Short mmCIF file of C-alpha atoms and ligand atoms in Angstrom, two decimals:
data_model
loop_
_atom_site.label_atom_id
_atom_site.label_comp_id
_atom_site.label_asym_id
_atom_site.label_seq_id
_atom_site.Cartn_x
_atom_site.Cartn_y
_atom_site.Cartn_z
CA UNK A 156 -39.77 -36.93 264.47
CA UNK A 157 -40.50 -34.92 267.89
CA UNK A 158 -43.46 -35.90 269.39
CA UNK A 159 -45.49 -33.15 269.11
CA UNK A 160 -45.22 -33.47 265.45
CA UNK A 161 -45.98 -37.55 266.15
CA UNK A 162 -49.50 -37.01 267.48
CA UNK A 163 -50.34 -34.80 265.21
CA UNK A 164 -49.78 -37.30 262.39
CA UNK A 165 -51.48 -39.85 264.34
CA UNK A 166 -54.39 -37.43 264.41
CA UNK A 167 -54.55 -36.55 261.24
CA UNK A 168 -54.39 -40.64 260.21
CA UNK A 169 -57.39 -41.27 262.54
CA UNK A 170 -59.16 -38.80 261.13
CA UNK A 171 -58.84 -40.12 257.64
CA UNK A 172 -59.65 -43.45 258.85
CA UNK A 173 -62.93 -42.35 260.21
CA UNK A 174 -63.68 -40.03 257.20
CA UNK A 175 -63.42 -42.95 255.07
CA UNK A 176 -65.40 -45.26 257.22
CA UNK A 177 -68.12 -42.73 257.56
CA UNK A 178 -68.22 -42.60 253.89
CA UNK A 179 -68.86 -46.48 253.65
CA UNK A 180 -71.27 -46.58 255.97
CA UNK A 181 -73.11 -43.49 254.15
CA UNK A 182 -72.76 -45.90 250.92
CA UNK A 183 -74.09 -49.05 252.90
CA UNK A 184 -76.70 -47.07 255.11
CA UNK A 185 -78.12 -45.95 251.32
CA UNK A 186 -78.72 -49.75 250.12
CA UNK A 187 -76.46 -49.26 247.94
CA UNK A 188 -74.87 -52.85 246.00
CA UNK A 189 -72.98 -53.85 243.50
CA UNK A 190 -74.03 -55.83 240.65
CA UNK A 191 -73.70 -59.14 240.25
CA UNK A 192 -71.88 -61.03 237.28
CA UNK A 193 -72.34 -65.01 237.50
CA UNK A 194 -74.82 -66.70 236.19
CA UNK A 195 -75.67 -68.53 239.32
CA UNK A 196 -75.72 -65.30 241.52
CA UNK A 197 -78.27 -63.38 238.88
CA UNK A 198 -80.62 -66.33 238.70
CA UNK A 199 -80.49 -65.61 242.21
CA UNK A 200 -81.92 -62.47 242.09
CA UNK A 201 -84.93 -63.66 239.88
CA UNK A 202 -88.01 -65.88 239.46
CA UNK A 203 -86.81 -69.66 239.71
CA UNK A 204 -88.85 -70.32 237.00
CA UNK A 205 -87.00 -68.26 234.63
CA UNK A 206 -83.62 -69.50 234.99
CA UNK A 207 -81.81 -68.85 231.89
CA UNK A 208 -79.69 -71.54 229.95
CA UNK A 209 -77.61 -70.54 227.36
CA UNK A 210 -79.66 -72.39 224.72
CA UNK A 211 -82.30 -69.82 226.09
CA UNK A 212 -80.64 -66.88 225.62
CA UNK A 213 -79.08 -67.58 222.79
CA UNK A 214 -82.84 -68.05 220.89
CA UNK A 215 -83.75 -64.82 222.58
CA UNK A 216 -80.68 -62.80 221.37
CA UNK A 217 -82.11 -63.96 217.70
CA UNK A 218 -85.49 -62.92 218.34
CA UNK A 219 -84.40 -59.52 219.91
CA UNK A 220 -82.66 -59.17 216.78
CA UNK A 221 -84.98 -59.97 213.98
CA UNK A 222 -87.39 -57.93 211.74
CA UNK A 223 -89.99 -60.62 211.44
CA UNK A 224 -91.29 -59.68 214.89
CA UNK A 225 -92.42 -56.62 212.68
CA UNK A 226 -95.33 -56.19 210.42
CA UNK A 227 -93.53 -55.30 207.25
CA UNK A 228 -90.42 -56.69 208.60
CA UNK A 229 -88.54 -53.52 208.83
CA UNK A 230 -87.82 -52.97 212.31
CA UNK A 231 -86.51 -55.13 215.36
CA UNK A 232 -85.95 -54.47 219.20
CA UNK A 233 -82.90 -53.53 218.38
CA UNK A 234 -83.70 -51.19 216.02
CA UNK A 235 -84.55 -48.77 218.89
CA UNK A 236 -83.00 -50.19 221.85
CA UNK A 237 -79.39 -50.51 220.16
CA UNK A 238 -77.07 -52.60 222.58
CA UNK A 239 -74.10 -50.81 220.97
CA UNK A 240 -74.92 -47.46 222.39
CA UNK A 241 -76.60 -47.35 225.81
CA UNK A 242 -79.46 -49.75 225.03
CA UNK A 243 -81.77 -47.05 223.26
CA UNK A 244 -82.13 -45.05 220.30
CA UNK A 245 -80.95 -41.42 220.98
CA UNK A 246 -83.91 -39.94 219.97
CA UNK A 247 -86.39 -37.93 221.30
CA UNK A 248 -89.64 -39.80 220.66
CA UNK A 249 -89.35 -43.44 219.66
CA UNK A 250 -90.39 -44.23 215.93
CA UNK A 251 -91.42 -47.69 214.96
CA UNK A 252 -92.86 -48.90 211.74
CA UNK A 253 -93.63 -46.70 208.63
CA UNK A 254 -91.88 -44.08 210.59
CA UNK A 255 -94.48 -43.44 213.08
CA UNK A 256 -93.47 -41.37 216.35
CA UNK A 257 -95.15 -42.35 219.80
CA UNK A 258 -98.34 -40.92 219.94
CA UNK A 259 -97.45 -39.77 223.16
CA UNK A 260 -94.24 -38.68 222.57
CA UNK A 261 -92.44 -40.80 224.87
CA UNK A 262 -88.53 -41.65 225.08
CA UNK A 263 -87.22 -44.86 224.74
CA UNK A 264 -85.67 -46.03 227.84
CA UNK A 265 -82.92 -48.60 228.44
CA UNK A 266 -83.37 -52.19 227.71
CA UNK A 267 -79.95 -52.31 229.98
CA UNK A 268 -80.43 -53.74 233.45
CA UNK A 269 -84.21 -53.48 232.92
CA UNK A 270 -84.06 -57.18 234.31
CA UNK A 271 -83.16 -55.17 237.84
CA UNK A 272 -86.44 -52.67 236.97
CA UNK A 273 -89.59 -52.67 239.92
CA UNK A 274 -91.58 -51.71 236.92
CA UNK A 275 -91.41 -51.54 233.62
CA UNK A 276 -92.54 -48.56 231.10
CA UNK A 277 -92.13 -44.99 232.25
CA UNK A 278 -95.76 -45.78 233.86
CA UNK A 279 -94.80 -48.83 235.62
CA UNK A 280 -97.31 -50.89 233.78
CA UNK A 281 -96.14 -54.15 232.97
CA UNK A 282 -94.62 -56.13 236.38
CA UNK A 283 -91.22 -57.69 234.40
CA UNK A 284 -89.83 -58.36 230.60
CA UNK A 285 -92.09 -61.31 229.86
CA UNK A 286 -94.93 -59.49 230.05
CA UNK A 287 -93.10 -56.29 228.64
CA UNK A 288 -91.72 -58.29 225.34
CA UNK A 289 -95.38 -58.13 224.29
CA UNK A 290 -96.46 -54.81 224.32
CA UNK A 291 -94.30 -53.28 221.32
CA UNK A 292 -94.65 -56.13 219.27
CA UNK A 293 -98.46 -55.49 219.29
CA UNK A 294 -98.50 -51.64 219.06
CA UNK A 295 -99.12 -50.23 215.78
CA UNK A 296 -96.71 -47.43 216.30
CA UNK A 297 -93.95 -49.67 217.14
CA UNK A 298 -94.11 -53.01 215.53
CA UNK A 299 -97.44 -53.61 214.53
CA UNK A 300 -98.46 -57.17 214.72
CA UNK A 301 -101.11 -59.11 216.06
CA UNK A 302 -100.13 -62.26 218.40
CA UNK A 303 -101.87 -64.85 215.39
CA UNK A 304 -99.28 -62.98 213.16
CA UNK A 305 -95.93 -63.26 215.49
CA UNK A 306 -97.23 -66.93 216.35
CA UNK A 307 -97.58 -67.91 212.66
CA UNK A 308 -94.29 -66.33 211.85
CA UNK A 309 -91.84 -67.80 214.04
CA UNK A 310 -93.92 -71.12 213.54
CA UNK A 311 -92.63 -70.74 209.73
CA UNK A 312 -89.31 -70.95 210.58
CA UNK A 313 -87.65 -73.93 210.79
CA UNK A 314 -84.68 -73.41 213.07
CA UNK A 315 -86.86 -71.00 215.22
CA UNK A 316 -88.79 -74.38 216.12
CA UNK A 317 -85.83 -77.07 216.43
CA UNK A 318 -83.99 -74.11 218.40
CA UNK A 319 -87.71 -73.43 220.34
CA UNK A 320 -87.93 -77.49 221.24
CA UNK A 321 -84.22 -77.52 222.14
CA UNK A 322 -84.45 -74.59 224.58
CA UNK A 323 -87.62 -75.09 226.79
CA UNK A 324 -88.25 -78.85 225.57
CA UNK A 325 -89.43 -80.95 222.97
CA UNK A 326 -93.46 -80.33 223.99
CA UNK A 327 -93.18 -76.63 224.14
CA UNK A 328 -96.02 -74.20 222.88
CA UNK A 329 -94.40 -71.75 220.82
CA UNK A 330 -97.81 -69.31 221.65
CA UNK A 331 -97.19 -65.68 222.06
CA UNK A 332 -96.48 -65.80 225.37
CA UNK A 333 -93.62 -68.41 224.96
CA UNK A 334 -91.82 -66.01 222.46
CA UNK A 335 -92.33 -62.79 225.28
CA UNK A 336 -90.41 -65.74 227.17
CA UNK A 337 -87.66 -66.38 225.28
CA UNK A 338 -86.61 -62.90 224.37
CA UNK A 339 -86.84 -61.47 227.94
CA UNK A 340 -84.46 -64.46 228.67
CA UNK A 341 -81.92 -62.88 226.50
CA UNK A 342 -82.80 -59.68 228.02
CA UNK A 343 -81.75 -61.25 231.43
CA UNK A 344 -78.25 -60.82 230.56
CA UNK A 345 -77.98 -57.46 229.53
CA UNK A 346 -76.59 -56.04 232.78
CA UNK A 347 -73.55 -53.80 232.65
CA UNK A 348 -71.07 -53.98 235.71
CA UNK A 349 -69.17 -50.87 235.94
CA UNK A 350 -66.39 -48.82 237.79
CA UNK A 351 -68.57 -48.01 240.52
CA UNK A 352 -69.25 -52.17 241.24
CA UNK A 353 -65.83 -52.81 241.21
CA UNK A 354 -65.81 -50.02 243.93
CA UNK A 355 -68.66 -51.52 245.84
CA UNK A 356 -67.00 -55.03 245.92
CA UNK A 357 -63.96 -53.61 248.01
CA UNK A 358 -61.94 -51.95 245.15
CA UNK A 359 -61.11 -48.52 246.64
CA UNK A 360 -59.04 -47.40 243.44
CA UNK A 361 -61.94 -48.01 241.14
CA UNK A 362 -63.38 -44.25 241.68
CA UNK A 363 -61.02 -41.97 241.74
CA UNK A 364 -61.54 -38.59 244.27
CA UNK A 365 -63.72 -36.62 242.05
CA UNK A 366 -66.33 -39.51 241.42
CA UNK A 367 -66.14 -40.11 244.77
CA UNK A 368 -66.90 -36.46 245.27
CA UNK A 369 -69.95 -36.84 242.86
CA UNK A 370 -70.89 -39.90 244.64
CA UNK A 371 -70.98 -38.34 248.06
CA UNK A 372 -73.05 -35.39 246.72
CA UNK A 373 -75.69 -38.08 245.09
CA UNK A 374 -76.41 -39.29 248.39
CA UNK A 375 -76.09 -36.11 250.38
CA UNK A 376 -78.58 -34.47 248.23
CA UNK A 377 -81.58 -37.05 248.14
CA UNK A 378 -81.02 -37.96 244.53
CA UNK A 379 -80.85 -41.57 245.84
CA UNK A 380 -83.93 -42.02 247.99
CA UNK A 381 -85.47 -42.08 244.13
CA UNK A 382 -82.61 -43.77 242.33
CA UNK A 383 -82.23 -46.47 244.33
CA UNK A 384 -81.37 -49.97 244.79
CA UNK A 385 -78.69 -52.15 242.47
CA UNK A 386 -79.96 -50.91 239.39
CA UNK A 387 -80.07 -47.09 240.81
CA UNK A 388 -83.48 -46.57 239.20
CA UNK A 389 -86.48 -49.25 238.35
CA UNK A 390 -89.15 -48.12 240.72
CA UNK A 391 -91.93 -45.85 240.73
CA UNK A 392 -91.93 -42.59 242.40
CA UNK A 393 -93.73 -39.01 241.96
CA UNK A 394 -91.88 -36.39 239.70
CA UNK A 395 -91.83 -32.64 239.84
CA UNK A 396 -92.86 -32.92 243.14
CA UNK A 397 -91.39 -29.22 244.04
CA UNK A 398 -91.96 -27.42 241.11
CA UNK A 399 -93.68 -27.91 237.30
CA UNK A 400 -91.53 -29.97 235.12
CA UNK A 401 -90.29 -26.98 232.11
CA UNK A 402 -91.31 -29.36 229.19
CA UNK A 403 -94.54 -31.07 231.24
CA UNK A 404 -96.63 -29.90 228.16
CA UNK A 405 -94.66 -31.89 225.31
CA UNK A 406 -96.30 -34.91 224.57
CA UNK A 407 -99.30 -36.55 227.17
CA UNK A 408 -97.73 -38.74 229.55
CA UNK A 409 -99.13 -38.13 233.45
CA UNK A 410 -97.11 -41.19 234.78
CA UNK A 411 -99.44 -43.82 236.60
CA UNK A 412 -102.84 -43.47 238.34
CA UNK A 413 -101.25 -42.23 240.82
CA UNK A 414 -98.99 -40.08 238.99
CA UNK A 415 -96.23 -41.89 239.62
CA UNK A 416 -93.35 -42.25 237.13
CA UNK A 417 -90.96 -45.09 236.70
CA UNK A 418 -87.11 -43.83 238.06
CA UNK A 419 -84.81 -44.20 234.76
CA UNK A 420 -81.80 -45.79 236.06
CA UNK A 421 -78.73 -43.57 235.93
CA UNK A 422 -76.68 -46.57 235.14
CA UNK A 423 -75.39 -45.69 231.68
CA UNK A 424 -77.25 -42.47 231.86
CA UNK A 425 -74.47 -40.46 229.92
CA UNK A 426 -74.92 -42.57 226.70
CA UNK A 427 -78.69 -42.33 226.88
CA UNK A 428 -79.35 -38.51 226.01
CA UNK A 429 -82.12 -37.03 225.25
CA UNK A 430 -83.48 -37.29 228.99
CA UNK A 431 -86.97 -37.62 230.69
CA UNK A 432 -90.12 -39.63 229.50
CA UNK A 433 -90.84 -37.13 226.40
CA UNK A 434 -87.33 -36.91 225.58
CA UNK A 435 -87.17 -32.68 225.95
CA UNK A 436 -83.37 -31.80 227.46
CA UNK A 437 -80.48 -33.04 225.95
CA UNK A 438 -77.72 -32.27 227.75
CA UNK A 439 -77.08 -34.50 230.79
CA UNK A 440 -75.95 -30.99 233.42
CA UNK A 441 -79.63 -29.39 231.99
CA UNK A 442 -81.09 -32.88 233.19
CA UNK A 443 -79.32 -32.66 236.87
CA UNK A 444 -80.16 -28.97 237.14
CA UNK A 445 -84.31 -30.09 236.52
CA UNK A 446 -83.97 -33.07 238.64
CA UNK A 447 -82.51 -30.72 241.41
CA UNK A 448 -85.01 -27.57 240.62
CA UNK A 449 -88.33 -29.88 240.33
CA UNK A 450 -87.60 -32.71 243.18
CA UNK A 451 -85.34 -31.33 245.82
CA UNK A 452 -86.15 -27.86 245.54
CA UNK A 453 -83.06 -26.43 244.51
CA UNK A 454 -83.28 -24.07 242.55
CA UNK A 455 -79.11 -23.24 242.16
CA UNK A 456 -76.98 -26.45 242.51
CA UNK A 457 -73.42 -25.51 241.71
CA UNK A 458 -72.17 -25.92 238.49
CA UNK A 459 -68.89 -27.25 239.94
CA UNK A 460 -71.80 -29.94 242.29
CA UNK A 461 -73.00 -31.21 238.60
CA UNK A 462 -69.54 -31.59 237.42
CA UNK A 463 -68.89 -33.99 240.18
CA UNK A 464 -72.14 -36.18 239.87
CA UNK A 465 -72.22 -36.09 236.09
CA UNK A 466 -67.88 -37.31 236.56
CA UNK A 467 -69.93 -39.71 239.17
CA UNK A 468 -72.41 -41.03 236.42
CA UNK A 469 -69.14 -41.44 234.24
CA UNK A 470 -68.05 -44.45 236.49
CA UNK A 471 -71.35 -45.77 235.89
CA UNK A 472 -70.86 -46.39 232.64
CA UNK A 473 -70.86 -50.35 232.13
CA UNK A 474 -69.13 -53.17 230.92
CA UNK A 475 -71.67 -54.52 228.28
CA UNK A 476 -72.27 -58.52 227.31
CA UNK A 477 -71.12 -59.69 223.64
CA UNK A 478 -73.60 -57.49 221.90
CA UNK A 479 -72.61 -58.50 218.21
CA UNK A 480 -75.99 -59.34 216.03
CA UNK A 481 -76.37 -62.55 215.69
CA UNK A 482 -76.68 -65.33 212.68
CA UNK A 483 -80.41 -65.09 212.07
CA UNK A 484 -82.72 -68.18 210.87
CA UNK A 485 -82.90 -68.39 207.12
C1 HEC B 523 -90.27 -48.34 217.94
C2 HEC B 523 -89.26 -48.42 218.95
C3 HEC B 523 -89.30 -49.59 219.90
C4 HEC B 523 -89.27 -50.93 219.58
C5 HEC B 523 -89.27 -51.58 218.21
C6 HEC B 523 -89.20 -51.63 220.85
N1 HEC B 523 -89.20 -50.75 221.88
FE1 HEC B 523 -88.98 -51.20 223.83
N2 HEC B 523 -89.53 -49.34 224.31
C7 HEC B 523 -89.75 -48.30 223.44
C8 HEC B 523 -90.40 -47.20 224.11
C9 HEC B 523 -90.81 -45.87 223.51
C10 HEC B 523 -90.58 -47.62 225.45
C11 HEC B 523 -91.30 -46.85 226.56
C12 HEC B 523 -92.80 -47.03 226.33
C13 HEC B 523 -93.66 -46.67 227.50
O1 HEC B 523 -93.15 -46.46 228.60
O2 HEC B 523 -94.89 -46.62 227.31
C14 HEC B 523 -89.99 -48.95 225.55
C15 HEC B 523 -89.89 -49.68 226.71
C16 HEC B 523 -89.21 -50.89 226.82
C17 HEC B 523 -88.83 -51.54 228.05
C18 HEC B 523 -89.08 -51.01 229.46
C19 HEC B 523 -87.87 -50.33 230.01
C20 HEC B 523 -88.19 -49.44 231.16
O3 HEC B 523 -87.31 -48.71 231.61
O4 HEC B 523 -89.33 -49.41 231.64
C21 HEC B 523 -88.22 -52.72 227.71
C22 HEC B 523 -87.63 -53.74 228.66
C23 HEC B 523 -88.25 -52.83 226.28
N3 HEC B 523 -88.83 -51.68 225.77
C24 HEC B 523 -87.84 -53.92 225.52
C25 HEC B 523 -88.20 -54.08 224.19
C26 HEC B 523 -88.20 -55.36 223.48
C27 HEC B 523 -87.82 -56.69 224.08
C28 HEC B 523 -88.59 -55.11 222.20
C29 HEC B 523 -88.80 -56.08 221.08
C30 HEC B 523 -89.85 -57.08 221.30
C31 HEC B 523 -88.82 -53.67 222.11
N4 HEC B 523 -88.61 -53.10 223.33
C32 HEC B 523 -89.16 -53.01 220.95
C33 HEC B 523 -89.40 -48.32 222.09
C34 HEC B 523 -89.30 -49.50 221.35
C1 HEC B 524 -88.48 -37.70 244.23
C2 HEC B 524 -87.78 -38.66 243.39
C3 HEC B 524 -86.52 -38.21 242.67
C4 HEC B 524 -85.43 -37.52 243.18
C5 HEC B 524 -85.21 -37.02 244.58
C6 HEC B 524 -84.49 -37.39 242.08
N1 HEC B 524 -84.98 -37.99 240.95
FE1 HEC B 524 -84.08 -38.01 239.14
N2 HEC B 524 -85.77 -38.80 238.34
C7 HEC B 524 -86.91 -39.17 239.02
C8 HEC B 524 -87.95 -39.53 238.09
C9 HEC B 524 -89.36 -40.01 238.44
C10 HEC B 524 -87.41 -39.34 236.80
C11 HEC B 524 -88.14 -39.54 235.46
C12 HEC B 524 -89.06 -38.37 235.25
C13 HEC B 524 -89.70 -38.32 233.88
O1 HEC B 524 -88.98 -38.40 232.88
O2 HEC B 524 -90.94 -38.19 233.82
C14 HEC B 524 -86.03 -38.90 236.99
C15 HEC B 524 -85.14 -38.62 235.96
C16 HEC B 524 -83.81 -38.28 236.13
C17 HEC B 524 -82.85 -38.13 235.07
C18 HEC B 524 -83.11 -38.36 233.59
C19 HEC B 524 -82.73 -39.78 233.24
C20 HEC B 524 -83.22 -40.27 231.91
O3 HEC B 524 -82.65 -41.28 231.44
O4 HEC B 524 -84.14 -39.70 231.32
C21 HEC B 524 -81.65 -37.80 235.64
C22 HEC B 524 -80.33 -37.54 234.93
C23 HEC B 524 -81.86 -37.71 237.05
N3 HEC B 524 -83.19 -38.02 237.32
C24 HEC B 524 -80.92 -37.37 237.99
C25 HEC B 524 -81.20 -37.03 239.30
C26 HEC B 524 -80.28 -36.39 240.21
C27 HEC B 524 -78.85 -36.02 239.88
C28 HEC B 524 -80.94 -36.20 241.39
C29 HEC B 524 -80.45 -35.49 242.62
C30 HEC B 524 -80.01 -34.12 242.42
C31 HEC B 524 -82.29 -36.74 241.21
N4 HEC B 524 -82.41 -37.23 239.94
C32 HEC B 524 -83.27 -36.75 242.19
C33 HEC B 524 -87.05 -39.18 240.39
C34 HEC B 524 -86.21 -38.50 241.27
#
C-alpha cells in the first residue's frame, strides 16, 4: 500500500470510529437503557415493599387468569390483555362483560412492561398496578363486581386461601386490596427484553443497519423526548400539540386535567394495532405519520423515514415470560 492510499484508510477508519461513538453518545445523552432481566436487579427498580417471590407471582398469574374476578364469571384480565399477543386485545374499544364496549371508547393498552409505566391509564390516574388491579374489576363495563363480591369469592376458594397464607403469611387479610396486591405481583414480571436491550448492553450486532437507521431517526426527530425512559413510554405528556388529532371526535377521552395523556410505550408497539387511546388508525406507518403531523409538526415525513422507525420498532419486539394459562383452583 503507498502511503497516500495509507492515510486515507486511516481517515476513513477514524471517521467511522467517531461516527459510531457519536451515535452512542446520542443513545446515552437520550436516557436511553436497557431492560433489566434478574430478579434481584427489577426488585431494584421498585417499591421494597413489593418484592416479588415466586409463591407471589405464581398466585397472581392465577388470579390474572381467572373468570371469578368477573360478575358472571365470563371474562378475566386476560381476556383483554392476552399475554400471547402483545398484552392486549386487538380491538378498537375494549369490551368487558355482557359484551359491553367502553363507554368512552377507549383502547386497551399493554399490560406489558406497565410495571416500568409513570402512570397508569391513558389519563395517568392510578400511580402503579396495585392500585390499577382494582379499577376493572369494579367497572361495570369491564368486570363488574363490587369489592364484598371479589372478597367473598376468592375467600370461597380453598387453595386461593392456603396459596394466599403461603404467599404473604399465615395472618394475611385477603381484603380487596390484598388481591390488587397479588395480581400486580404477577404483573411485575411481564417485561419483555428485546433486540434493542441486547444492543444497549454492548451487543453491536443485535440491530442490524436499517434499525439502527430507524433508531437514529427516533431520536433525531423528538419522538423520544415523549417516549422516553426504559420502558420508551409510561409518562404523561400533552398530545396533538401541533395540530388536531384526525379522529379527536371518536369516543370522549380529553386525557388528564391538564390534558395530558399517558405515552403508550412503543415497546411491542407492532403487535398492539389498533393505535391511540380510542383505538381509530390501524396501521402502524398511519400511526407514525399522526404522531409526526400532530406533535412535531411535520406534516410529510418520508415514507422511506417510517420504514426505518417502524423496522426500528421491529427490534423492539420482546422476549415474553412463560405466558401459558395456568392450573386454576377448583
Ligand atoms: C374489558 C377489558 C379489560 C379487562 C377485563 C381488564 N382490562 Fe386492563 N385495561 C383495559 C382498558 C380499556 C384500559 C384503559 C382504561 C383507561 O385508561 O381508562 C386498561 C388499562 C390497564 C392497565 C394500564 C396500562 C396503561 O398503559 O396505563 C393495566 C396495568 C391493566 N389494565 C391491567 C389489568 C388487570 C390486572 C386486569 C384484571 C384485574 C385488567 N386489566 C382487566 C381493558 C381491560
Ligand atoms: C409531545 C409528545 C410526543 C412526541 C414528540 C411523540 N409522541 Fe407518540 N405519542 C404521544 C402520546 C401522548 C401518545 C398517545 C396519544 C393518544 O392516544 O391519545 C402517542 C402515541 C404514539 C403511538 C401510538 C401507540 C399506541 O400504542 O397507541 C405511536 C406509534 C407513536 N406515538 C409514535 C411516535 C413517533 C414515531 C414519534 C416521532 C415521530 C412520536 N410518537 C412523537 C406523545 C408523543
Amino acid at each position: 500500500m503507498n502511503y497516500k492510499k495509507c492515510i486515507v484508510v486511516v481517515l476513513l477508519l477514524s471517521c467511522s470510529i467517531l461516527a459510531s461513538s457519536n451515535f452512542e453518545n446520542s443513545i446515552k445523552r437520550a436516557g436511553l437503557k436497557a431492560l433489566p432481566t434478574s430478579t434481584e436487579a427489577i426488585n431494584k427498580l421498585i417499591d421494597p415493599n413489593k418484592v416479588l417471590t415466586p409463591k407471589r407471582i405464581a398466585l397472581g398469574k392465577q388470579l390474572y387468569f381467572d373468570t371469578r374476578l368477573s360478575k358472571d364469571q365470563s371474562i378475566s384480565c386476560a381476556s383483554c390483555h392476552d399475554l400471547s399477543q402483545g398484552g392486549a386485545d386487538g380491538l378498537s374499544v375494549s369490551i368487558g362483560i355482557n359484551a359491553m364496549k367502553h363507554p368512552s371508547h377507549i383502547n386497551t393498552p399493554t399490560v406489558y412492561n406497565a410495571v416500568l409505566f409513570e402512570r397508569q391509564f391513558w389519563d395517568g390516574r392510578s400511580p402503579n398496578l396495585e392500585d390499577q388491579a382494582k379499577g376493572p374489576i369494579l367497572a361495570h363495563f369491564e368486570m363488574g363486581m363490587t369489592e364484598a363480591l371479589t372478597v367473598e369469592r376468592i375467600n370461597s376458594v380453598p387453595e386461593y386461601v392456603t396459596s394466599f397464607q403461603e404467599a404473604y403469611g399465615k395472618d394475611v387479610d385477603i381484603n380487596f386490596d390484598q388481591i390488587a396486591i397479588a395480581i400486580a405481583a404477577f404483573e411485575r414480571t411481564l417485561i419483555t427484553p428485546s433486540r434493542f436491550d441486547d444492543f444497549l448492553n454492548g451487543q453491536k450486532d443485535a440491530l442490524n443497519e436499517e434499525e439502527k437507521e430507524g433508531l437514529s431517526i427516533f431520536i433525531d426527530r423528538g419522538c423520544i423526548n415523549c417516549h422516553t425512559g426504559v420502558a420508551i413510554g409510561g409518562s404523561m405528556q400533552p398530545f396533538a400539540i401541533a395540530n388536531e388529532f384526525k379522529f379527536k371526535d371518536v369516543g370522549d377521552f380529553k386525557g388528564d386535567e391538564f390534558g395530558l395523556v399517558k405515552v403508550p410505550s412503543l415497546r411491542n408497539v407492532t403487535l398492539n394495532s389498533p393505535y391511540f387511546h380510542n383505538g381509530t388508525v390501524v396501521e402502524l406507518k398511519d400511526a407514525i405519520k399522526e404522531m409526526s403531523r400532530i406533535q412535531l409538526s411535520v406534516t410529510e415525513i418520508k415514507d422511506s423515514d417510517i420504514d426505518s422507525l417502524i423496522k426500528f420498532f421491529h427490534a423492539l419486539e420482546g422476549r415474553k415470560p412463560d405466558i401459558k394459562q395456568p392450573t386454576l383452583p377448583k
